[in-house]
Amino acid sequence: MNQMLQFSNVHMYYDHVYALKGVSLTVNEGETVALIGANGAGKSSILRAITGLNRIRQGEIHYLGERLDGTPADEIVRRGIAMVPEGRRVFPLMTVAENLALGAFTRTDKGEIAESLDRVMTRFPRLKERYNQAAGTMSGGEQQMLVIGRALMSRPKLLLLDEPSLGVAPKLVQDIARSIVAINRDEKVSVLLVEQNSRMALRISQRAYALSTGEVALSGDSADLIHDDRVKTLYLGGEL
Amino acid sequence: MEQVIANGLYLGAQYALIALGLTLIFGLMNVLNFAHGQMYVLGGFITYAIYGQLGLPFPVAVVASGISLAVIGGLMERYLFRTVIRRSHREESTMLLAAATAFFFDAVILLIFGEKQRGVPKIVKGVFNDFGVIMPYDRIVVAVLAALMILGFILFMKYSRTGRAMRALAQDRVAAQLMGIKVDRYTMIGFALGAMLAGVVGGLLVSITGVNSGIGGPISVKAFLMIMIGGAGVVGGAIAGGFILGMMESVGLTVLREYGDVTYLVIFAALMIFLAIRPNGLMGKPWG
Amino acid sequence: ANEKLKIGFVGVTSGPAAAWGTSNVRSMQTLAAWYNETGGVKIGDKTYDIEIVTFDDQKDPKRAVEGMEKMAQEGIHYVVGPNVDDGAAAVRPVAEKNNIIYFPYAFPKELYTPPASNAILGMIANYQSGPAIYKYLKENKGVKTVAFIAANESDPLSQRDGGVAAAKALGLEVVADKDTYQNDTRDFTPVLTPIVGLNPDLLVLSGVAPANAPLLIRSARELGYEGLISTETAQDAKVIEEGAGELANGFISVGGASTPEIASDRMKEFVDRYTKMFGEYNDESNTKVYALDYILETMKANPAAIDNIDEFKKTIDTFSAPNPYVKGDSKLSYVGTTSFGQKRQISVPMVVNEYKDGAFQTLFVGSVD
Amino acid sequence: MDTILQVRELTRRFGGLTAVNNVSFDVREREILSVIGPNGAGKSTLFKLIASFLKPTSGEVLYRGERISGLAPHIAARKGVVRTFQETTIFRNMTVRENVIVAHHLRSRASLLGFFVGTGTAREDERAFGASADEILDFLNLTELANEKARNLPHGHLRALGIAIGLATDPAVLLLDEPFAGMNHDETHKAVAMVRRLRERGLTVLLVEHDMPAVMKISDRIVVINFGQKIAEGTPVDIQNNDRVIEAYLGAEDEAIGL
Amino acid sequence: MNRTLRLLGVAAFLVAVFVVVPLLISVTGRKDVYYTLTSVALLSIASAGVWLTFYIGRINMGQGAFALMGAYVTAVLVNHYGVAFWWTLPAAGLFCAVASLLIGLPILRLRGVYFAMVSLVLTEVTRLLALALPVTEGAKGITNIPLPGAISLFGLTIVPDFATLENPRIAFYYLAATLMVLCFAGMYRLVHSRIGHICMSLQQNEELASSIGVNIVHLRLIAFAISSFLGGISGATFAAVTQSVYPSSFTVTDSVNFMLNCFLGGLGYVFGPMLGTLTLYFGWNLLFQTGEFQLLIYSSLMIILMLVLPNGLLSLGEGRRKG
Ligand SMILES: Nc1ncnc2c1ncn2[C@@H]1O[C@H](COP(=O)(O)OP(=O)(O)OP(=O)(O)O)[C@@H](O)[C@H]1O
Ligand SMILES: Nc1ncnc2c1ncn2[C@@H]1O[C@H](COP(=O)(O)OP(=O)(O)OP(=O)(O)O)[C@@H](O)[C@H]1O
Ligand SMILES: CC(C)C[C@H](N)C(=O)O
Ligand SMILES: [Mg+2]
Ligand SMILES: [Mg+2]
């Protein structure tokens, strides 16, 4: 399998907060990789480092053989990385249609964009029903679908998801999880998934990293990790 | 009465156009641009110099006003506001910067163009007088142009790629960045566009009300009023606010004239009461 | 080199009313440069170079006080300005405390009537020119009805009230005396619409700022107003031409000396020098050219006045010198006895002008005593 | 057990939309009651109505028999009904500890003027608040972050801080809106234990939550809302097996995705 | 250690204000500085009020209104009713505080630019009222306000009759400086007590503040009333200093300046408004020799200051402590 994304010894700070302390990880082409870990472990920070929302202090990020850190955010999108940020972040005053159109902001070919739009609509029929509704008035679950659809509109090769199940009702969480599997399988999009719902994350991913205070504590095949005792006690919690 | 309404509409069109640029900048970066009026004045003086002094055609002059102000606005965003926003803890800090640039423009304009009221030859002669309405043709031309520009601006914001990017930016900067929108660049474009609108209105109106170096401040204040009425940061609000203020002045000055000096007192008091009832203006969202 | 004689200016040189103070300052600076270039001014047995110390009070009475304090600090005893009523009134205690004679361009009578004694009115007041103008218009142009309009600020409102009283005293019918506008108004059509509907014979723009005058005239004319328009303050022909063009023909205002019929050669040279120095002349300076000469001439008449304002006050009563700016043998002297009970006004010729195609023409010349 | 809160035929409309529609239920003293339901069902709106942040269109909320709906929020808080926010709402520019100290407002015995001049009572209050804040932070495992500016906290800790703020007011009824969102199992586990201890402190807890294992574990009773209406009420076991609830909200279990 | 340092600082400040400045003035003979510094002291009191409203999260551009009101209260009471200035001073403050409660009740609900705008309009409304009302004597204002008289307690003259002084400017300087010191001491105490924290909570999130039981309406009103009280005091003293008041004595420009003073000094620092006022007002005056370029230089300096210290002058100390 080809390596797609590679972190080598990445360090990142917010002012004086030391958020990532030498993280190394890889995502291969076609893979779904899960990132799990406690609050403040640095999961979101990894995604922010990839998309260029924050600069890294030290280390290197490579993507498809090229250096990624230091690249402007729009260029990163153009190279095929899309992110669904924590907490939905739709453009609330814009319609579903406009939100989706913005997802394709970096693309120019009208025909291809229309094709992507079709695909998103088939994947999330709900969005088609609400095509002209202002995004801000939709329910949480619908908004979550919208931001995933919006991310797909840039036709990414790598999709980054930050806690897509946050605040979403169980039934919808199931829908979203299935969509992620389908996107990865059908559209050959690699996925890097940050989830608190570790059980779900480990089920739908091939490999996983567990983070702890800015460092990788554990990594391996998800199927193995799900039975790993340390993971069980730390992240799956067994019986509550 | 027809005359009063016509006055109000005309004034409204003019006001709405003034308010547009201000609300755009506010919506995009939460900056209340105290220098808006000064930008308007500068636009007026550029048109005055090109059309009034050099004798080039009026449209050329107005376009030149727009372009010059766009450049100035862009530079201001890039070298002043961006730095300050990035480094300050409270976004209100930009108010001091905006005020300082307003003073700076005042000083520059006064030094270059002098203290006198300036005017240019009429662009169209003659007066329309029918249906109980008297309206000079040049005002009609300006009102129509203003209306067209407002329409053009709305369409631009709604359907163009740039417009869409700017609206996205105004709603959520981070999400916009994740869409691959060059946030810095579009903020700069937005500021430039806002400044350009100010310059263009200044240029257009110099043909009717002339221009003078001291009116920047008062114009800004008036423009603030309009965007408050309509709702700050919302394009529709600016337009509505402009027309409402225009109408209020026109009607108020006629209806209340018997009570003399209190006309403006009443208008302002009404504004305060209105905002107390609708704290976010007509269609605005809360801010801060 | 000559010793320096500092003369102060405290007034408004920025903001919407900048033209008022600027025309003052520039008149003074033009004259000072002229005197200094020609060897200075001889007062008593010393020759002085004139230095003008300026302070922009931004039309704020608090700042005007500040300015007057600065003048006192600089050891100045003669100050031109302030340009508005409240500023002129606010500086009074400072001027009295620090022995400063000042020349306001503001009309409140309290400034000039006893016990006040340090202020000298620098121009013709509206209660002096107004009645003369209205009387002339009543007699010569058949004016019967008058409407007043003023900005809702101190000066214009006071002048309006003065004007209304004068018009009533003359038996004119005042059809509008309450219409006001915000000073930031740029489009006067809504303000004027109801007044034009009343169709008065005369529309008086009370205390109008030079910036607003052409706009008011233009709006009124475009709304179809056909009567006369006048004001009691000085205006600039160029501003009116640019702002209202031929619509302003017939507009009546008060001037000082520069209309060709009466201007002397010295006045013409003054205008030339002013234009050379600042790029453009301002007709308001026709009235504002006088103050500095009054100060210097009075000192020449009594050199002790140079740092003793009591000597200056003594000289006022008898002072007389030729008026260099007007043809013929008119005189510079102090007047104001009728209005103020003491001589606290400089005698600027009361030239009532009529605007015509880019220039002022003299309608009549009056005088004040 | 006594009834502490009574929700009586509560309805709230926003324009044409009925967000909460004729909902009634009782809450007993020292009970942990969960409100669940699909996104947009009206759960947060219901909480806002109970804590008097919104006025009901009709119906009322009684607290110990006294009507509290329609009062100002700070008065409801004074009486003992306090809510935390679904959105991570905190005082961003204060440190974690300052956040909690400020939240002791209702416990102060000194008046504002007293604080100004620094009377003995005021100083005592300050000391007491500090001690209590430290205790609460310890209780929620936030001690390490005590001097961090709240705006720098990661998502999960913000929720904990939200709860800490709620606790500091010393409420009788605490309404927690999605307290476990953004926590992993381990953290949720601790938080659940914490909520239980709240009850041991004598509090009545209402919570809205989408984390089903946690809800089922912690709740004495559950109220289910759908489209603004109550569709079920009962013990966790009842609810888990209620077909209407499964259909509207829970979904059938799907081993392939671990849910 | 920290405490002694602070006490030393306070002592140094008091000595500077009450001893060093008058000494320097008498040595250099720059008597005009008295009026300038009196103005700075008074304006900084009004700015302190504005600062307090910033502290609860309101951009206040209405302080000019209250300064004007305060000035008129004093002028009317002294000139029309013969009340002694010393009584009118608190009366002016209280009048403004009460007025601000009435006005504040409806408008304090507004936030952000909306409150800013309405308060700006309030300034203009007050000016227009001053022009229109009979008691304010309309356009010509109230002039010839007598200087403050003596205060004696048990036959002991504590404050001399200002009119008998050789230079009342000095007396006014001491008066203004004293008021300023009192005002800022009070503000310091306010902000550093628990009330400060509660105000801060209001600034950051009113909804949350009310959920923890803070009566936000009440607190907002109190802060606004204190702010207006300070505005009134400042205006009233100004009326006494300049012995006159006009509708234009405090205008929109002043309101904006009060706000700018706060920004320049630093919104995060109690003494920000004092330093901001000193810099802006004194700075402007220092530049008066530059004639027509005064505004250009002044505004350029302001822009540069803003670029270098966007969080206010006082953030300078902060940066050093950190780095
Ligand atoms: N904007 C910020 N400023 C300062 N510090 C920050 C900021 N954002 C995050 N941090 C800090 O960086 C560290 C990592 O945070 P991050 O958001 O990556 O955690 P996370 O694993 O995503 O946590 P969660 O599961 O709670 O979302 C935390 O200690 C946090 O306090
Ligand atoms: N202030 C408001 N104005 C208009 N509509 C509102 C308002 N607040 C809530 N709503 C609407 O009321 C409905 C219920 O919203 P509410 O926030 O109570 O849902 P919820 O059950 O808490 O959902 P979630 O689980 O996603 O948080 C939604 O459709 C929402 O859009
Ligand atoms: C009385 C005024 C309106 C005159 C004006 N102040 C001037 O300087 O010309
Ligand atoms: Mg995170
Ligand atoms: Mg909710």
CSV table of N, CA, C and O and ligand atoms in Angstrom, one decimal, chain D residues 44 86 177-178, ligand 5:
chain,number,residue,atom,x,y,z
D,44,SER,N,-33.3,21.0,24.3
D,44,SER,CA,-32.6,22.2,24.8
D,44,SER,C,-33.7,23.3,25.1
D,44,SER,O,-33.6,24.0,26.1
D,86,GLN,N,-25.7,23.9,26.3
D,86,GLN,CA,-25.2,22.9,25.4
D,86,GLN,C,-24.0,23.4,24.6
D,86,GLN,O,-23.0,22.7,24.5
D,177,ASP,N,-27.0,20.1,29.9
D,177,ASP,CA,-27.3,19.9,28.5
D,177,ASP,C,-26.1,19.3,27.8
D,177,ASP,O,-25.1,19.9,27.6
D,178,GLU,N,-26.2,18.0,27.5
D,178,GLU,CA,-25.2,17.2,26.8
D,178,GLU,C,-23.9,17.3,27.6
D,178,GLU,O,-22.9,17.7,27.0
F,5,MG,MG,-29.9,20.7,22.2
